Amino acid sequence: MEPLIITCAITGAEVTKQQQPNLPTTPKEQALAVQDVMAAGASVVHLHVREDDGTPSQRVDRFKESVSEIRKIAPDVILQFSTGGAVGESFANRLKPLVLKPDMASLNMGSMNFGNDVFLNRPEEIKQLAAEMQKQNIVAELEIYEVGMLEMARRYLDQNMIQQPLHLQFVLGVPGGMSGELENLKYLLSRGKTLFTEPFTWAVAGIGRYEFPLAEFAIQNGGHVRVGFEDNIYISKGVLAKSNAELVQRVCDMAKAHNRSIATIAQSRQLLGLKS
Ligand code: KMH
Ligand code: ZN
């Protein structure tokens, strides 16, 4: 099996320091978190940024500050910007940070309820984001929260809106999308194999208590894994994780138990079709 790509979503847009005191929110805190998660085995960082007061932001200068701090410590880590931002963020703001040409960016495949909010991703906006990523040579990670979005990915590929090689991320457990029950991931995978004759890589991000069971299935079945405070703040039931790195370490331990090697940054770049 190919080596396991571990992505860490270190900050997110929704979690607060009140909920998770060790959440990295400033550029310096994010750089230190990246250093730790890389040491633990992560090669990709899914990045959201926050303002000084902790509110989610898509401001280009704030991304620039974080990238600059992170790159001092981790010049070659794979940086994946969020284009989802926080629910309610304007489309224009979600698009802007791509001007910084990150290695990768998230590309959400459809609209949905997101907890008590609505996460809007209109086809025309998805198209613009995809076109900008293609123009800037940014690899898209397709964020899929339910099976209809997977079917839309097939249509977008047929319409040449998105390009191969596809990297699919199944985000399971958001209230409004498919839950993180294992049967849902199995169904998405079997549907994906029917829809795409083209080879694709896939990863899973399980929200909350679903994080580790879904990670373990991915480890055993050739998928890749995302963990991090964006998705889950606990290391075990009711026990807050000390750091993002602790979550990454848990995945590495599981991978070791299943004889799956961990991808280096260079290997992840190759597997994801990124330039070295
Ligand atoms: N914060 C969520 C509403 C992404 O990064 O592209 C969307 C999200 C997905 O986090
Ligand atoms: Zn995100």
Coordinates of C-alpha atoms and ligand atoms in Angstrom, one line a residue:
M1 CA 0.0 0.0 0.0
E2 CA 1.2 3.5 -0.7
P3 CA 2.5 5.5 2.3
L4 CA -0.1 7.2 4.4
I5 CA -0.5 10.9 3.9
I6 CA -1.5 12.6 7.2
T7 CA -3.1 16.0 7.0
C8 CA -3.5 18.1 10.1
A9 CA -6.3 20.7 10.2
I10 CA -4.7 22.7 13.0
T11 CA -7.2 25.5 13.5
G12 CA -10.4 25.5 11.6
A13 CA -13.0 28.2 11.6
E14 CA -15.4 27.1 14.3
V15 CA -13.5 25.8 17.3
T16 CA -12.7 28.4 20.1
K17 CA -9.9 28.6 22.6
Q18 CA -12.7 28.3 25.3
Q19 CA -13.5 24.9 23.9
Q20 CA -9.8 23.9 23.3
P21 CA -7.3 26.0 25.1
N22 CA -4.4 24.7 23.0
L23 CA -6.0 25.8 19.7
P24 CA -3.4 27.6 17.6
T25 CA -4.8 30.9 16.3
T26 CA -2.0 33.4 15.9
P27 CA 0.6 33.0 13.1
K28 CA 3.3 32.2 15.7
E29 CA 1.1 29.6 17.4
Q30 CA 0.3 28.1 14.1
A31 CA 3.9 27.9 13.1
L32 CA 4.8 26.1 16.4
A33 CA 1.8 23.7 15.9
V34 CA 3.0 22.9 12.3
Q35 CA 6.5 22.2 13.7
D36 CA 5.0 19.7 16.2
V37 CA 2.6 18.0 13.8
M38 CA 5.3 17.5 11.2
A39 CA 7.6 16.0 13.8
A40 CA 4.7 13.7 14.7
G41 CA 4.2 12.6 11.0
A42 CA 1.9 15.1 9.2
S43 CA 3.0 16.3 5.8
V44 CA 0.0 18.4 4.8
V45 CA -1.5 21.3 6.8
H46 CA -5.0 22.4 6.1
L47 CA -5.0 26.1 7.0
H48 CA -7.6 28.5 8.3
V49 CA -6.5 31.8 9.8
R50 CA -7.9 33.9 12.6
E51 CA -7.8 37.6 13.6
D52 CA -6.1 38.6 16.9
D53 CA -9.4 38.3 18.7
G54 CA -9.8 34.7 17.4
T55 CA -12.5 35.4 14.8
P56 CA -12.2 33.4 11.6
S57 CA -10.7 35.4 8.7
Q58 CA -10.0 35.0 5.0
R59 CA -7.9 38.2 4.9
V60 CA -5.0 37.8 2.4
D61 CA -2.6 39.6 4.7
R62 CA -3.4 37.3 7.6
F63 CA -2.8 34.3 5.5
K64 CA 0.5 35.9 4.4
E65 CA 1.6 36.4 8.0
S66 CA 0.8 32.8 8.9
V67 CA 2.5 31.4 5.8
S68 CA 5.6 33.5 6.5
E69 CA 5.8 32.2 10.1
I70 CA 5.2 28.6 9.1
R71 CA 7.7 28.7 6.2
K72 CA 10.5 29.9 8.6
I73 CA 10.1 26.7 10.5
A74 CA 8.8 24.3 7.8
P75 CA 9.8 25.5 4.3
D76 CA 8.6 22.4 2.6
V77 CA 5.5 21.4 4.4
I78 CA 2.5 21.1 2.1
L79 CA 0.2 24.0 2.8
Q80 CA -3.5 23.6 1.9
F81 CA -5.5 26.8 2.2
S82 CA -9.2 26.7 3.2
T83 CA -11.5 28.2 0.6
G84 CA -14.5 27.3 2.7
G85 CA -13.7 29.8 5.4
A86 CA -16.4 30.1 8.1
V87 CA -20.0 29.7 7.2
G88 CA -21.4 33.0 6.0
E89 CA -18.0 34.3 4.7
S90 CA -18.5 36.1 1.4
F91 CA -17.5 34.3 -1.7
A92 CA -15.2 37.1 -2.8
N93 CA -13.2 36.8 0.5
R94 CA -13.0 33.0 0.2
L95 CA -11.4 33.3 -3.3
K96 CA -8.9 36.0 -2.5
P97 CA -6.2 34.1 -0.5
L98 CA -5.5 31.9 -3.6
V99 CA -3.4 34.8 -4.9
L100 CA -0.7 33.6 -2.5
K101 CA -0.5 30.4 -4.5
P102 CA -0.5 27.7 -1.8
D103 CA 0.4 24.2 -2.8
M104 CA -3.2 23.1 -2.4
A105 CA -6.6 24.4 -1.5
S106 CA -9.9 22.9 -0.4
L107 CA -12.7 22.9 -3.0
N108 CA -16.1 22.2 -1.5
M109 CA -18.4 20.2 -3.8
G110 CA -21.8 21.6 -2.8
S111 CA -24.0 23.4 -0.4
M112 CA -25.4 21.9 2.8
N113 CA -26.7 22.7 6.3
F114 CA -23.7 22.9 8.6
G115 CA -24.8 22.5 12.2
N116 CA -27.3 25.3 12.6
D117 CA -26.0 27.3 9.6
V118 CA -26.0 27.0 5.9
F119 CA -22.7 26.4 4.0
L120 CA -23.2 27.8 0.6
N121 CA -21.2 26.6 -2.4
R122 CA -23.0 27.6 -5.6
P123 CA -22.0 25.7 -8.8
E124 CA -20.9 29.0 -10.3
E125 CA -18.7 29.8 -7.3
I126 CA -17.2 26.3 -7.3
K127 CA -16.4 26.8 -11.0
Q128 CA -14.6 30.1 -10.3
L129 CA -12.6 28.6 -7.4
A130 CA -11.6 25.7 -9.5
A131 CA -10.6 27.9 -12.4
E132 CA -8.5 30.1 -10.2
M133 CA -6.8 27.0 -8.7
Q134 CA -6.0 25.7 -12.2
K135 CA -4.6 29.1 -13.2
Q136 CA -2.4 29.3 -10.2
N137 CA -1.3 25.7 -10.3
I138 CA -2.9 24.9 -7.0
V139 CA -3.9 21.3 -6.4
A140 CA -7.6 21.0 -5.3
E141 CA -8.7 18.7 -2.6
L142 CA -12.4 18.0 -3.3
E143 CA -14.4 18.2 0.0
I144 CA -17.3 15.7 -0.1
Y145 CA -19.8 15.7 2.8
E146 CA -22.5 13.5 1.2
V147 CA -22.9 11.3 -1.9
G148 CA -24.6 13.9 -4.0
M149 CA -21.4 16.0 -3.9
L150 CA -19.4 12.9 -5.1
E151 CA -21.8 12.7 -8.1
M152 CA -21.3 16.4 -8.8
A153 CA -17.6 15.8 -8.8
R154 CA -18.1 13.4 -11.7
R155 CA -20.1 16.0 -13.6
Y156 CA -17.5 18.7 -12.9
L157 CA -14.8 16.4 -14.3
D158 CA -16.9 15.7 -17.4
Q159 CA -17.3 19.5 -17.8
N160 CA -13.6 20.0 -17.4
M161 CA -14.2 22.2 -14.4
I162 CA -11.8 20.1 -12.3
Q163 CA -8.8 18.1 -13.5
Q164 CA -7.2 14.8 -12.8
P165 CA -5.6 13.4 -10.8
L166 CA -8.5 13.7 -8.3
H167 CA -7.9 13.9 -4.6
L168 CA -11.1 13.3 -2.7
Q169 CA -11.6 14.1 0.9
F170 CA -14.7 12.5 2.6
V171 CA -15.7 14.8 5.5
L172 CA -18.1 12.8 7.6
G173 CA -20.0 13.7 10.8
V174 CA -21.0 17.3 10.1
P175 CA -24.7 17.7 11.1
G176 CA -26.2 18.3 7.7
G177 CA -24.0 15.9 5.8
M178 CA -23.5 12.1 6.1
S179 CA -22.7 10.9 9.5
G180 CA -19.4 9.2 10.3
E181 CA -20.8 5.7 10.5
L182 CA -18.4 3.3 8.7
E183 CA -21.1 2.2 6.3
N184 CA -21.3 5.7 4.9
L185 CA -17.6 5.8 4.1
K186 CA -17.8 2.3 2.6
Y187 CA -20.7 3.4 0.4
L188 CA -18.9 6.6 -0.7
L189 CA -15.9 4.5 -1.7
S190 CA -17.9 2.0 -3.6
R191 CA -19.8 4.8 -5.4
G192 CA -16.5 6.6 -6.1
K193 CA -15.1 3.5 -7.7
T194 CA -18.1 3.2 -9.9
L195 CA -18.2 6.9 -10.8
F196 CA -14.5 7.3 -11.5
T197 CA -12.7 4.8 -13.7
E198 CA -9.8 7.3 -13.5
P199 CA -7.4 6.6 -10.6
F200 CA -7.9 8.8 -7.5
T201 CA -6.5 9.3 -4.1
W202 CA -8.9 9.6 -1.1
A203 CA -8.7 10.6 2.5
V204 CA -11.2 10.8 5.3
A205 CA -11.8 13.5 8.0
G206 CA -14.1 12.1 10.7
I207 CA -15.7 14.8 12.8
G208 CA -15.7 14.4 16.6
R209 CA -15.9 10.8 17.9
Y210 CA -15.8 9.5 14.3
E211 CA -12.2 10.8 13.8
F212 CA -10.2 7.7 14.9
P213 CA -12.5 4.9 13.7
L214 CA -12.7 6.3 10.2
A215 CA -8.9 7.0 10.3
E216 CA -8.3 3.3 11.1
F217 CA -10.5 2.2 8.2
A218 CA -8.6 4.4 5.8
I219 CA -5.2 3.2 7.1
Q220 CA -6.3 -0.4 6.5
N221 CA -7.9 0.3 3.1
G222 CA -5.4 2.4 1.2
G223 CA -6.9 5.8 2.0
H224 CA -5.3 8.8 3.7
V225 CA -6.2 10.6 6.9
R226 CA -7.0 14.1 8.2
V227 CA -7.1 14.8 11.9
G228 CA -6.8 18.1 13.9
F229 CA -8.6 20.5 16.1
E230 CA -10.8 21.7 13.2
D231 CA -12.5 18.3 13.3
N232 CA -12.0 16.9 16.8
I233 CA -10.6 18.4 20.0
Y234 CA -10.5 15.1 22.1
I235 CA -7.9 12.4 22.4
S236 CA -10.4 10.1 24.0
K237 CA -14.0 10.4 25.3
G238 CA -14.2 13.6 27.4
V239 CA -10.4 14.1 27.4
L240 CA -9.1 17.1 25.6
A241 CA -6.1 16.5 23.4
K242 CA -3.0 18.3 24.5
S243 CA -2.1 19.4 21.0
N244 CA -2.8 18.7 17.4
A245 CA 0.4 16.7 17.4
E246 CA -1.1 14.3 19.9
L247 CA -3.9 13.5 17.4
V248 CA -1.4 13.0 14.6
Q249 CA 0.7 10.7 16.9
R250 CA -2.4 8.6 17.5
V251 CA -2.8 8.1 13.8
C252 CA 0.9 7.1 13.4
D253 CA 0.5 4.6 16.2
M254 CA -2.5 3.1 14.4
A255 CA -0.6 3.0 11.1
K256 CA 2.3 1.2 12.8
A257 CA -0.1 -1.3 14.2
H258 CA -1.4 -2.0 10.7
N259 CA 2.1 -2.0 9.1
R260 CA 1.3 1.1 7.0
S261 CA 4.3 3.5 6.5
I262 CA 3.9 7.3 6.9
A263 CA 4.5 9.4 3.8
T264 CA 7.3 11.9 4.0
I265 CA 6.6 15.3 2.6
A266 CA 8.4 14.3 -0.7
Q267 CA 6.3 11.2 -1.0
S268 CA 3.1 13.1 -0.3
R269 CA 4.0 15.7 -2.9
Q270 CA 4.5 12.9 -5.4
L271 CA 1.2 11.1 -4.5
L272 CA -0.8 14.3 -4.7
G273 CA 0.8 15.4 -8.0
L274 CA 2.5 18.5 -6.5
K275 CA 5.8 19.9 -7.7
S276 CA 8.7 19.0 -5.4
Ligands
KMH1 N1 -15.6 25.9 8.1 C1 -16.5 25.1 7.3 C2 -17.8 25.9 7.1 C3 -12.9 24.1 4.0 O1 -12.0 24.4 4.8 O2 -12.9 24.3 2.8 C4 -15.9 24.8 5.9 C5 -14.6 24.2 5.9 C6 -14.2 23.6 4.6 O3 -13.8 24.3 6.8
ZN2 ZN -11.4 23.7 6.8

